[in-house]
Amino acid sequence: MIERNFTVARSEAGRPLVELLRARLAVSRGDALRLVRQRKVRVGGGFCLDPARRLKQGERVLALLQPSPALPQAARKNKPALAPRRPREGAPVLRHVDPHVVVVDKPSGLTTMRHPEDVAEHGARARRFLPQTLADVLPALLANGQPGRHPPVRAVHRLDKETSGLVVFARTPAAEGHLGKQFRAHSTERLYLALVRGRPAAGRIESWLVRDRGDGRRGSSTAPGEGQRAVTHVRVAEELGDFALVECRLETGRTHQVRIHLGEAGTPLCGERIYDRPLHGRPVSDASGAKRIMLHAASLGFDHPATGERVRWTAPPPRDMADILARLRQRLS
């Protein structure tokens, strides 16, 4: 047996055990379910038989895996199979490159950058066994096949793994500092396209986000001023029967902000499995067929760190989101 130990990171808190096993072990949902049902997964020292259990930050998870017969004997003793090195839905697309910044259209299924908790847990040498991040693959992509050492890029903000769309990286310390100030001051332009169940009310949503709203999920606190202030401006772009395409402009940029605000409004994202229910309530039904959260960072603008010029980029929705939109529009015709 191969033992895989990991600690639930802050960004993973609230996720179901089966989904975290899929991501951490690079296995199918069916394989993850079998591990749980066969008593091969421990959480906090005891066997966990509930694949839907919501995990908390800092919990220790141990999974027992059968060694793959395709691995050499030495590898079976010490290391699990490598996680897939390719993102699920295509490759990153470079939208803009200059000596100071890189703007990338990120596919869903690819993490923006490594979380500090992962680095602390696995160490620098073990990183090669973790799925690659966008920050990992960008240097080689920028080198365009040229040999030699490729300087790392510097992440200044992130998109969720399942969220697609535009993200900017700095290429110098000066650009990193300049962009970081803009994101902290909320002076950047960020517009998301979201496909939701129902029709949210247009307008401004403001709340204070906390790690646990009372059921193990991130959410809005009932005590004003407790947590992080989050503001989202919502506009209904297209009504699609029982669904809607909405534009969400971020005034602040908090973790899972759009997902939480839309979910708490009773109109969760299509494909949402965490913020899809009221506090202690049942999930809102989802007939969209979405395999992931339908959220896309469609527009990004900021002051260029070298020239001071206001620059802006847009990116169309990826194929999976466009296909669902086309199907929903066809139903109405």
Tab-separated table of C-alpha atoms in Angstrom:
chain	number	residue	atom	x	y	z
A	1	MET	CA	0.000	0.000	0.000
A	2	ILE	CA	1.039	3.578	-0.677
A	3	GLU	CA	0.138	6.097	1.998
A	4	ARG	CA	-0.782	9.612	0.903
A	5	ASN	CA	-0.971	12.157	3.711
A	6	PHE	CA	-2.055	15.767	3.274
A	7	THR	CA	-3.467	18.632	5.251
A	8	VAL	CA	-6.607	20.457	4.111
A	9	ALA	CA	-5.495	23.882	2.898
A	10	ARG	CA	-7.400	27.074	3.547
A	11	SER	CA	-8.531	27.197	-0.089
A	12	GLU	CA	-9.883	23.632	0.197
A	13	ALA	CA	-11.953	24.130	3.339
A	14	GLY	CA	-15.622	23.286	2.776
A	15	ARG	CA	-15.018	20.921	-0.134
A	16	PRO	CA	-16.502	17.401	0.004
A	17	LEU	CA	-14.031	14.627	0.815
A	18	VAL	CA	-14.609	12.861	-2.514
A	19	GLU	CA	-13.809	16.011	-4.504
A	20	LEU	CA	-10.661	16.691	-2.535
A	21	LEU	CA	-9.490	13.105	-3.061
A	22	ARG	CA	-10.058	13.499	-6.797
A	23	ALA	CA	-7.956	16.668	-6.894
A	24	ARG	CA	-5.190	15.567	-4.549
A	25	LEU	CA	-4.779	12.005	-5.839
A	26	ALA	CA	-5.580	12.643	-9.519
A	27	VAL	CA	-8.152	9.821	-9.566
A	28	SER	CA	-11.659	9.538	-10.966
A	29	ARG	CA	-14.723	10.235	-8.850
A	30	GLY	CA	-15.552	6.528	-8.911
A	31	ASP	CA	-12.092	5.596	-7.626
A	32	ALA	CA	-12.350	8.225	-4.889
A	33	LEU	CA	-15.729	6.834	-3.804
A	34	ARG	CA	-14.338	3.293	-3.708
A	35	LEU	CA	-11.465	4.380	-1.473
A	36	VAL	CA	-13.940	5.834	1.014
A	37	ARG	CA	-16.323	2.867	0.913
A	38	GLN	CA	-13.467	0.357	1.291
A	39	ARG	CA	-12.306	2.084	4.502
A	40	LYS	CA	-9.074	3.309	2.968
A	41	VAL	CA	-9.453	6.961	3.933
A	42	ARG	CA	-8.877	8.411	7.384
A	43	VAL	CA	-9.759	11.956	8.419
A	44	GLY	CA	-8.300	13.173	11.691
A	45	GLY	CA	-7.144	9.676	12.628
A	46	GLY	CA	-10.441	7.837	12.134
A	47	PHE	CA	-11.948	6.139	9.093
A	48	CYS	CA	-14.401	8.352	7.200
A	49	LEU	CA	-17.210	6.594	5.334
A	50	ASP	CA	-19.033	9.744	4.220
A	51	PRO	CA	-17.742	10.884	0.799
A	52	ALA	CA	-19.791	14.097	1.072
A	53	ARG	CA	-18.232	15.162	4.366
A	54	ARG	CA	-17.168	18.824	4.229
A	55	LEU	CA	-13.558	19.155	5.289
A	56	LYS	CA	-12.139	21.850	7.537
A	57	GLN	CA	-8.879	23.720	7.188
A	58	GLY	CA	-6.035	21.926	8.977
A	59	GLU	CA	-7.667	18.472	9.020
A	60	ARG	CA	-5.275	15.641	8.184
A	61	VAL	CA	-6.322	13.145	5.529
A	62	LEU	CA	-4.643	9.789	4.917
A	63	ALA	CA	-5.453	7.646	1.880
A	64	LEU	CA	-4.219	4.100	1.230
A	65	LEU	CA	-3.562	3.406	-2.450
A	66	GLN	CA	-2.679	0.259	-4.329
A	67	PRO	CA	0.640	0.686	-6.186
A	68	SER	CA	0.252	0.862	-9.940
A	69	PRO	CA	1.696	-2.169	-11.750
A	70	ALA	CA	2.945	0.172	-14.453
A	71	LEU	CA	5.354	1.843	-12.002
A	72	PRO	CA	8.901	0.623	-11.440
A	73	GLN	CA	9.397	-1.251	-8.154
A	74	ALA	CA	11.340	1.626	-6.565
A	75	ALA	CA	8.612	4.059	-7.413
A	76	ARG	CA	5.953	1.764	-5.935
A	77	LYS	CA	7.707	1.816	-2.591
A	78	ASN	CA	8.093	5.544	-2.296
A	79	LYS	CA	5.964	7.570	-4.682
A	80	PRO	CA	2.441	7.647	-6.101
A	81	ALA	CA	1.829	7.947	-9.802
A	82	LEU	CA	2.377	11.409	-11.170
A	83	ALA	CA	-0.709	13.566	-11.447
A	84	PRO	CA	-1.778	14.559	-14.962
A	85	ARG	CA	0.421	17.354	-16.277
A	86	ARG	CA	-2.117	18.780	-18.704
A	87	PRO	CA	-5.129	20.956	-17.793
A	88	ARG	CA	-8.544	19.400	-18.383
A	89	GLU	CA	-9.809	21.863	-20.930
A	90	GLY	CA	-7.045	22.962	-23.239
A	91	ALA	CA	-3.892	24.984	-22.723
A	92	PRO	CA	-3.317	28.549	-21.491
A	93	VAL	CA	-3.481	31.234	-24.180
A	94	LEU	CA	-1.142	34.228	-24.037
A	95	ARG	CA	-3.169	37.395	-24.619
A	96	HIS	CA	-0.347	39.885	-24.044
A	97	VAL	CA	3.387	39.670	-23.359
A	98	ASP	CA	5.883	42.449	-22.694
A	99	PRO	CA	8.996	42.745	-20.484
A	100	HIS	CA	6.845	43.734	-17.493
A	101	VAL	CA	3.569	41.751	-17.561
A	102	VAL	CA	1.913	38.683	-19.055
A	103	VAL	CA	-1.855	38.440	-19.513
A	104	VAL	CA	-3.117	34.875	-19.877
A	105	ASP	CA	-6.469	33.307	-20.688
A	106	LYS	CA	-6.528	30.467	-18.147
A	107	PRO	CA	-8.444	27.261	-18.886
A	108	SER	CA	-10.607	25.684	-16.221
A	109	GLY	CA	-9.012	22.779	-14.386
A	110	LEU	CA	-5.682	24.560	-13.895
A	111	THR	CA	-4.715	26.169	-10.581
A	112	THR	CA	-3.303	29.681	-10.896
A	113	MET	CA	-0.414	29.223	-8.454
A	114	ARG	CA	0.805	26.975	-5.669
A	115	HIS	CA	-0.745	27.597	-2.266
A	116	PRO	CA	1.767	28.244	0.537
A	117	GLU	CA	0.211	25.356	2.489
A	118	ASP	CA	1.131	22.935	-0.306
A	119	VAL	CA	4.720	24.164	-0.417
A	120	ALA	CA	5.042	23.854	3.364
A	121	GLU	CA	3.536	20.366	3.349
A	122	HIS	CA	5.408	18.825	0.418
A	123	GLY	CA	8.660	20.782	0.270
A	124	ALA	CA	10.450	22.021	-2.822
A	125	ARG	CA	11.608	18.584	-4.026
A	126	ALA	CA	8.125	17.077	-3.795
A	127	ARG	CA	6.508	19.752	-5.952
A	128	ARG	CA	7.137	17.663	-9.070
A	129	PHE	CA	4.517	15.193	-7.812
A	130	LEU	CA	1.829	17.869	-7.557
A	131	PRO	CA	-0.277	18.928	-10.543
A	132	GLN	CA	1.338	21.810	-12.381
A	133	THR	CA	-0.024	25.298	-11.898
A	134	LEU	CA	-0.362	28.092	-14.415
A	135	ALA	CA	2.639	29.780	-12.778
A	136	ASP	CA	4.607	26.549	-13.358
A	137	VAL	CA	3.850	26.215	-17.072
A	138	LEU	CA	4.083	29.879	-18.050
A	139	PRO	CA	7.900	30.254	-18.129
A	140	ALA	CA	8.293	27.474	-20.701
A	141	LEU	CA	5.344	28.817	-22.680
A	142	LEU	CA	6.951	32.257	-22.762
A	143	ALA	CA	10.297	30.755	-23.828
A	144	ASN	CA	8.580	29.278	-26.919
A	145	GLY	CA	10.844	26.245	-27.067
A	146	GLN	CA	14.087	28.105	-26.448
A	147	PRO	CA	16.520	26.105	-24.253
A	148	GLY	CA	17.940	27.420	-20.995
A	149	ARG	CA	16.642	28.579	-17.646
A	150	HIS	CA	13.311	30.384	-17.765
A	151	PRO	CA	12.770	33.088	-15.126
A	152	PRO	CA	9.638	32.529	-13.035
A	153	VAL	CA	6.597	34.755	-13.345
A	154	ARG	CA	5.094	36.488	-10.318
A	155	ALA	CA	1.413	35.940	-9.527
A	156	VAL	CA	-0.399	38.988	-8.128
A	157	HIS	CA	-3.957	37.578	-8.062
A	158	ARG	CA	-5.625	34.257	-8.710
A	159	LEU	CA	-8.645	32.603	-10.262
A	160	ASP	CA	-10.264	29.505	-8.766
A	161	LYS	CA	-9.142	26.254	-10.352
A	162	GLU	CA	-12.510	25.725	-12.079
A	163	THR	CA	-12.848	29.354	-13.160
A	164	SER	CA	-11.612	30.224	-16.637
A	165	GLY	CA	-10.480	33.560	-18.015
A	166	LEU	CA	-8.009	36.398	-17.746
A	167	VAL	CA	-5.245	36.628	-15.180
A	168	VAL	CA	-2.129	38.840	-15.122
A	169	PHE	CA	1.376	37.900	-13.964
A	170	ALA	CA	4.284	40.249	-13.303
A	171	ARG	CA	7.711	39.580	-14.797
A	172	THR	CA	9.743	41.918	-12.566
A	173	PRO	CA	9.697	42.829	-8.856
A	174	ALA	CA	8.766	46.409	-9.753
A	175	ALA	CA	5.784	45.298	-11.837
A	176	GLU	CA	4.725	42.916	-9.076
A	177	GLY	CA	4.707	45.736	-6.539
A	178	HIS	CA	2.853	48.137	-8.832
A	179	LEU	CA	0.153	45.619	-9.730
A	180	GLY	CA	-0.141	44.446	-6.143
A	181	LYS	CA	-0.969	47.972	-5.016
A	182	GLN	CA	-3.711	48.237	-7.654
A	183	PHE	CA	-5.327	44.970	-6.602
A	184	ARG	CA	-5.166	45.939	-2.932
A	185	ALA	CA	-6.692	49.329	-3.729
A	186	HIS	CA	-9.421	47.633	-5.856
A	187	SER	CA	-8.590	49.955	-8.763
A	188	THR	CA	-8.363	47.164	-11.339
A	189	GLU	CA	-11.273	46.339	-13.654
A	190	ARG	CA	-12.580	42.785	-13.370
A	191	LEU	CA	-15.740	41.613	-15.065
A	192	TYR	CA	-16.974	38.035	-14.823
A	193	LEU	CA	-19.588	36.209	-16.855
A	194	ALA	CA	-21.646	33.802	-14.771
A	195	LEU	CA	-24.290	31.342	-15.881
A	196	VAL	CA	-26.735	30.926	-12.995
A	197	ARG	CA	-29.917	29.095	-12.030
A	198	GLY	CA	-32.854	31.473	-11.845
A	199	ARG	CA	-32.600	35.213	-12.321
A	200	PRO	CA	-30.706	37.312	-9.759
A	201	ALA	CA	-31.780	40.849	-9.006
A	202	ALA	CA	-29.629	43.432	-10.738
A	203	GLY	CA	-27.774	45.784	-8.438
A	204	ARG	CA	-25.085	45.961	-5.803
A	205	ILE	CA	-24.413	43.137	-3.346
A	206	GLU	CA	-22.386	43.977	-0.246
A	207	SER	CA	-21.633	41.624	2.633
A	208	TRP	CA	-18.917	40.617	5.090
A	209	LEU	CA	-17.375	37.255	4.227
A	210	VAL	CA	-16.231	34.777	6.868
A	211	ARG	CA	-14.600	31.333	6.674
A	212	ASP	CA	-17.577	29.580	8.241
A	213	ARG	CA	-21.089	31.015	8.003
A	214	GLY	CA	-22.381	28.323	10.332
A	215	ASP	CA	-22.404	25.147	8.218
A	216	GLY	CA	-18.716	24.743	7.373
A	217	ARG	CA	-18.927	26.853	4.211
A	218	ARG	CA	-17.587	30.311	3.498
A	219	GLY	CA	-20.328	32.872	3.422
A	220	SER	CA	-21.697	36.173	4.655
A	221	SER	CA	-21.749	36.988	8.331
A	222	THR	CA	-24.926	38.218	9.979
A	223	ALA	CA	-22.775	40.585	12.065
A	224	PRO	CA	-21.808	43.644	9.956
A	225	GLY	CA	-18.100	44.346	10.094
A	226	GLU	CA	-17.141	40.752	10.921
A	227	GLY	CA	-14.908	39.282	8.222
A	228	GLN	CA	-13.879	40.816	4.895
A	229	ARG	CA	-16.021	43.391	3.130
A	230	ALA	CA	-17.055	42.171	-0.324
A	231	VAL	CA	-18.916	44.100	-3.019
A	232	THR	CA	-20.208	42.713	-6.328
A	233	HIS	CA	-22.214	44.614	-8.953
A	234	VAL	CA	-24.625	42.361	-10.839
A	235	ARG	CA	-26.272	42.978	-14.225
A	236	VAL	CA	-28.521	40.491	-16.010
A	237	ALA	CA	-27.113	40.199	-19.523
A	238	GLU	CA	-29.524	37.571	-20.880
A	239	GLU	CA	-32.567	35.728	-19.548
A	240	LEU	CA	-32.585	32.042	-20.491
A	241	GLY	CA	-35.787	30.629	-19.074
A	242	ASP	CA	-34.897	29.007	-15.747
A	243	PHE	CA	-31.352	30.294	-16.127
A	244	ALA	CA	-29.611	33.596	-16.755
A	245	LEU	CA	-26.301	34.926	-18.008
A	246	VAL	CA	-25.111	37.689	-15.705
A	247	GLU	CA	-22.211	40.119	-15.620
A	248	CYS	CA	-20.508	40.529	-12.255
A	249	ARG	CA	-18.187	43.486	-11.749
A	250	LEU	CA	-15.922	43.131	-8.753
A	251	GLU	CA	-15.447	46.142	-6.531
A	252	THR	CA	-13.459	43.937	-4.143
A	253	GLY	CA	-11.725	40.652	-4.850
A	254	ARG	CA	-12.366	38.138	-2.076
A	255	THR	CA	-12.044	34.357	-2.215
A	256	HIS	CA	-15.133	32.850	-3.903
A	257	GLN	CA	-16.847	36.260	-3.759
A	258	VAL	CA	-19.018	35.895	-6.879
A	259	ARG	CA	-19.922	32.295	-6.050
A	260	ILE	CA	-20.964	33.210	-2.521
A	261	HIS	CA	-22.920	36.334	-3.436
A	262	LEU	CA	-24.869	34.660	-6.226
A	263	GLY	CA	-25.449	31.524	-4.176
A	264	GLU	CA	-26.743	33.455	-1.183
A	265	ALA	CA	-29.048	35.384	-3.514
A	266	GLY	CA	-30.749	32.068	-4.342
A	267	THR	CA	-29.270	31.952	-7.852
A	268	PRO	CA	-26.125	29.799	-7.604
A	269	LEU	CA	-23.810	29.205	-10.511
A	270	CYS	CA	-24.560	26.317	-12.812
A	271	GLY	CA	-22.263	23.503	-11.734
A	272	GLU	CA	-21.872	24.913	-8.217
A	273	ARG	CA	-21.751	22.222	-5.514
A	274	ILE	CA	-20.679	24.217	-2.443
A	275	TYR	CA	-22.474	27.578	-2.449
A	276	ASP	CA	-25.678	26.164	-3.914
A	277	ARG	CA	-27.895	26.144	-0.825
A	278	PRO	CA	-29.129	28.399	1.957
A	279	LEU	CA	-27.694	28.048	5.454
A	280	HIS	CA	-28.600	24.523	6.680
A	281	GLY	CA	-30.841	24.168	3.613
A	282	ARG	CA	-31.029	21.872	0.606
A	283	PRO	CA	-29.145	22.467	-2.664
A	284	VAL	CA	-30.930	24.358	-5.433
A	285	SER	CA	-31.685	21.958	-8.297
A	286	ASP	CA	-29.423	22.223	-11.350
A	287	ALA	CA	-30.678	21.001	-14.721
A	288	SER	CA	-27.966	22.780	-16.728
A	289	GLY	CA	-25.724	19.737	-17.090
A	290	ALA	CA	-22.666	21.823	-16.182
A	291	LYS	CA	-19.643	19.753	-15.148
A	292	ARG	CA	-17.931	22.669	-13.393
A	293	ILE	CA	-18.850	26.082	-12.074
A	294	MET	CA	-19.838	28.286	-15.004
A	295	LEU	CA	-17.735	31.343	-14.161
A	296	HIS	CA	-15.429	33.131	-16.598
A	297	ALA	CA	-13.178	36.156	-16.062
A	298	ALA	CA	-14.130	37.922	-19.273
A	299	SER	CA	-12.493	41.328	-18.856
A	300	LEU	CA	-9.387	42.609	-17.069
A	301	GLY	CA	-8.050	46.159	-16.914
A	302	PHE	CA	-5.322	47.947	-14.957
A	303	ASP	CA	-2.709	50.698	-15.175
A	304	HIS	CA	0.366	49.349	-16.917
A	305	PRO	CA	3.187	49.260	-14.330
A	306	ALA	CA	5.775	50.696	-16.752
A	307	THR	CA	3.816	53.242	-18.810
A	308	GLY	CA	0.932	54.155	-16.500
A	309	GLU	CA	-1.428	53.699	-19.452
A	310	ARG	CA	-4.811	52.142	-18.740
A	311	VAL	CA	-4.899	48.792	-20.557
A	312	ARG	CA	-7.725	46.285	-20.888
A	313	TRP	CA	-8.316	42.834	-22.380
A	314	THR	CA	-11.375	40.680	-23.015
A	315	ALA	CA	-11.756	36.936	-23.536
A	316	PRO	CA	-14.791	35.005	-24.846
A	317	PRO	CA	-16.254	32.147	-22.779
A	318	PRO	CA	-14.584	28.752	-23.261
A	319	ARG	CA	-16.199	26.006	-25.290
A	320	ASP	CA	-17.975	24.183	-22.453
A	321	MET	CA	-19.670	27.376	-21.286
A	322	ALA	CA	-20.488	28.449	-24.839
A	323	ASP	CA	-22.039	25.023	-25.547
A	324	ILE	CA	-24.363	25.264	-22.529
A	325	LEU	CA	-25.352	28.802	-23.512
A	326	ALA	CA	-26.149	27.649	-27.051
A	327	ARG	CA	-28.250	24.755	-25.725
A	328	LEU	CA	-30.211	26.998	-23.366
A	329	ARG	CA	-30.838	29.535	-26.127
A	330	GLN	CA	-32.025	26.776	-28.437
A	331	ARG	CA	-34.610	25.669	-25.876
A	332	LEU	CA	-36.186	29.118	-26.037
A	333	SER	CA	-36.312	29.342	-29.818
